[in-house]
XYZ file of N, CA and C in Angstrom:
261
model
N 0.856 -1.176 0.000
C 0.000 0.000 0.000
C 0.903 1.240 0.000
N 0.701 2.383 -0.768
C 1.564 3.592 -0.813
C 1.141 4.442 0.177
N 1.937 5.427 -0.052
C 1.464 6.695 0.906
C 0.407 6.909 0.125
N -0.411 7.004 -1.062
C -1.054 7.863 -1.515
C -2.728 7.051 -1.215
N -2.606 5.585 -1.616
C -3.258 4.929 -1.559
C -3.949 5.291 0.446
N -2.960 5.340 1.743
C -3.330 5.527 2.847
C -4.370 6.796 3.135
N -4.023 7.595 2.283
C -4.427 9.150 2.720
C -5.910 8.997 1.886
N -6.031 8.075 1.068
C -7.473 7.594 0.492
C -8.433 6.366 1.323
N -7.885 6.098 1.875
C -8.803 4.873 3.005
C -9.903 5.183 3.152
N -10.456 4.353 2.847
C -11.952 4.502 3.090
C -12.323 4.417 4.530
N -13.459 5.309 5.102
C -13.903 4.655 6.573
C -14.591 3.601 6.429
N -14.492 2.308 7.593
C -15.019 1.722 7.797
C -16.801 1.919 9.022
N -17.832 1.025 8.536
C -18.533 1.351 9.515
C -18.320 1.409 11.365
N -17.245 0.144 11.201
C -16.659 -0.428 12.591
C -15.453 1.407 13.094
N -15.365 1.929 12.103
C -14.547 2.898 12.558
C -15.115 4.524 13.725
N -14.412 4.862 14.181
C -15.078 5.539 15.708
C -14.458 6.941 15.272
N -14.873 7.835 15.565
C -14.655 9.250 15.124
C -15.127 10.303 16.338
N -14.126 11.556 16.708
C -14.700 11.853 17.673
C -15.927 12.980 17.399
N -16.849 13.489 18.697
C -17.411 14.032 18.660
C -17.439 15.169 17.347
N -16.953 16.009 17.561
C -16.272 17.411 16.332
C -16.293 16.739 15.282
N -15.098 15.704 14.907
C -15.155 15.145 13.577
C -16.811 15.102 13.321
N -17.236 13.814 13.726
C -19.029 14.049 13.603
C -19.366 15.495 13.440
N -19.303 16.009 13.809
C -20.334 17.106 13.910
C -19.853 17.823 12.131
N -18.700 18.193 11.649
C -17.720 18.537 10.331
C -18.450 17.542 9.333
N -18.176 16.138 9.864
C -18.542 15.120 8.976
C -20.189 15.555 8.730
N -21.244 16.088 9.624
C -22.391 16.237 9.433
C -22.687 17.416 8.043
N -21.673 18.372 8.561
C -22.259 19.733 8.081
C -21.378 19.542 6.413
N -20.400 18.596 6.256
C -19.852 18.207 4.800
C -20.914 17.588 4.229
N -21.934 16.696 4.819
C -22.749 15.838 4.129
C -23.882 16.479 3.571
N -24.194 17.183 4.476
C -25.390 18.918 4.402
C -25.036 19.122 2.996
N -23.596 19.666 2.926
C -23.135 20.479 2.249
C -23.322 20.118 0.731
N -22.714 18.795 0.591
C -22.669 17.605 -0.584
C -24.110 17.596 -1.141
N -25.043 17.172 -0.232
C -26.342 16.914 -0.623
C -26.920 17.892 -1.219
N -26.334 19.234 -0.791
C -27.275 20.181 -0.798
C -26.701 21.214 -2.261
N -25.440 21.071 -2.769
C -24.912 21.826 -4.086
C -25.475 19.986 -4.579
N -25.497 18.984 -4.782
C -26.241 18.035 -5.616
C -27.863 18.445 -6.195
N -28.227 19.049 -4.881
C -29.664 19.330 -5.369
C -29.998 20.074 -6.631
N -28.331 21.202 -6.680
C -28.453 22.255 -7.036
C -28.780 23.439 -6.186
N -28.503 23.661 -5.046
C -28.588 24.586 -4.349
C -29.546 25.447 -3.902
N -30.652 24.484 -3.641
C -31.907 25.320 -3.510
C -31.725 26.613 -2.528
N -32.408 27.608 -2.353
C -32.228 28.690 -1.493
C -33.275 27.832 -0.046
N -32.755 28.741 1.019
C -33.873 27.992 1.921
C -33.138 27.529 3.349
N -33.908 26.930 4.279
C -33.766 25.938 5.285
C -32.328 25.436 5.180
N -32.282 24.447 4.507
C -30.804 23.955 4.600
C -29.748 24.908 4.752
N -29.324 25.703 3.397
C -28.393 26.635 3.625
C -28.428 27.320 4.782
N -29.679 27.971 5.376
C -29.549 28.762 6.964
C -28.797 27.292 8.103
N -29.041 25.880 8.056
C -28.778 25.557 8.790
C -27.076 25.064 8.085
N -26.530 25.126 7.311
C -25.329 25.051 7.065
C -24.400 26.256 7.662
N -24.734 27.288 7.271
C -24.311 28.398 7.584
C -24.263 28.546 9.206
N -25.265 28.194 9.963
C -25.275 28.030 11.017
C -24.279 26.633 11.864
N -24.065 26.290 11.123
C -23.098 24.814 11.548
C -21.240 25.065 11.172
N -20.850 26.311 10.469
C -19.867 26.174 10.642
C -19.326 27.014 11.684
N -17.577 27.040 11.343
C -16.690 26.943 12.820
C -16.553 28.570 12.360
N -16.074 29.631 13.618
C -15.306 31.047 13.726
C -15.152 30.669 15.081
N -14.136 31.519 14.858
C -12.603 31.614 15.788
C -13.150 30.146 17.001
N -12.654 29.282 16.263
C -12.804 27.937 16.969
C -13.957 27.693 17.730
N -15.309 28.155 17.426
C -16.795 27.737 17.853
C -17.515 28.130 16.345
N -18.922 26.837 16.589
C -19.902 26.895 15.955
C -20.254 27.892 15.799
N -20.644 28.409 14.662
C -21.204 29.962 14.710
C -22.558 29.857 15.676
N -23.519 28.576 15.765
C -24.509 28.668 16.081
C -24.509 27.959 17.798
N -24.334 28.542 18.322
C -24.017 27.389 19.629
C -25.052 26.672 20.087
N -26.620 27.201 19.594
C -27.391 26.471 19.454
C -27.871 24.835 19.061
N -26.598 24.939 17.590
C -26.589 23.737 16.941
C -25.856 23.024 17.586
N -25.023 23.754 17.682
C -23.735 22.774 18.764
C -24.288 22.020 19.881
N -25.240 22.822 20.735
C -25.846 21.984 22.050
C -26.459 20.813 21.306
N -27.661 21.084 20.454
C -28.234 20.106 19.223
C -27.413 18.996 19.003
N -26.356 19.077 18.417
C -25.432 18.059 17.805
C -25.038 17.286 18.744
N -24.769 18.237 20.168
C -24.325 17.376 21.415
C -24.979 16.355 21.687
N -26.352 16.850 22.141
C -27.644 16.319 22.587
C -27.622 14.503 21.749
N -27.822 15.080 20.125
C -28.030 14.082 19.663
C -26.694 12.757 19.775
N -25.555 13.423 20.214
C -24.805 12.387 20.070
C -24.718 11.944 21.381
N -25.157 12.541 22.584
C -25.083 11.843 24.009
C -26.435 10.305 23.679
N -27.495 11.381 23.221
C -28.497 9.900 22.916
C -27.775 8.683 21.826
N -27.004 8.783 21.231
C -26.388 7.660 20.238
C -25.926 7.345 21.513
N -24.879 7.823 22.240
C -24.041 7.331 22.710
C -24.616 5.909 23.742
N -25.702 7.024 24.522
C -26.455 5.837 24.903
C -27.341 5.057 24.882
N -27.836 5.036 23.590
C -28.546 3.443 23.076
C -27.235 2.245 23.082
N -26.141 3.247 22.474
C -25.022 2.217 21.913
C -24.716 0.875 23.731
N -24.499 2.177 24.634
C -24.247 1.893 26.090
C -25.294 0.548 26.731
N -26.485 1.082 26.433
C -28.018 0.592 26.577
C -27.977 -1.159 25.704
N -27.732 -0.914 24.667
C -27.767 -2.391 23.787
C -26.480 -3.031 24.376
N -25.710 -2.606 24.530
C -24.192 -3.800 25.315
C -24.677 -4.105 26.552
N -25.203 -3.297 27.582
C -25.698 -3.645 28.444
C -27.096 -4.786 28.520
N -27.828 -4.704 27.634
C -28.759 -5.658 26.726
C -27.930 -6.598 26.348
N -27.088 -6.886 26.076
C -26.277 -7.539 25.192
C -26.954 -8.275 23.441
N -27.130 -6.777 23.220
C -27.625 -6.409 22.059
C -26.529 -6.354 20.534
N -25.373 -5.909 20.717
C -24.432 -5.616 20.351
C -24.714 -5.583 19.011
């Protein structure tokens, strides 16, 4: 495998990413979906715009609590099903 081939790796589903990454990884996918559409005006774009970073915070800290929120609940179903031994 080359260097060039590494810096292309695909993620795996089994792969773990932290909080922030998630949250980047969210607002890239926004982003993707949303110049695919063709760029409708609207909703989305306010909440893109609202999801990126200045001077190292969310512009929206709103979203940020949001994003939190939703990833404490992933976190614990994930917690919830091992404890189930759901896995």
């Amino acid at each position: 495998m080359t260097k060039e081939d590494e810096d292309m790796a695909i993620i795996k589903p089994t792969d773990t990413i932290t909080v922030v990454e998630g949250y980047d990884a969210m607002r890239i996918f926004l982003e993707t979906v949303w110049q695919r559409q063709g760029q409708p005006a609207g909703e989305i774009e306010l909440l893109i715009g609202g999801l990126k970073w200045a001077d190292g915070s969310p512009i929206s800290p709103t979203l940020w609590e949001d994003w939190l929120a939703a990833a404490q609940v992933v976190c614990s179903c994930r917690t919830q099903e091992i404890v189930d031994g759901e896995n």
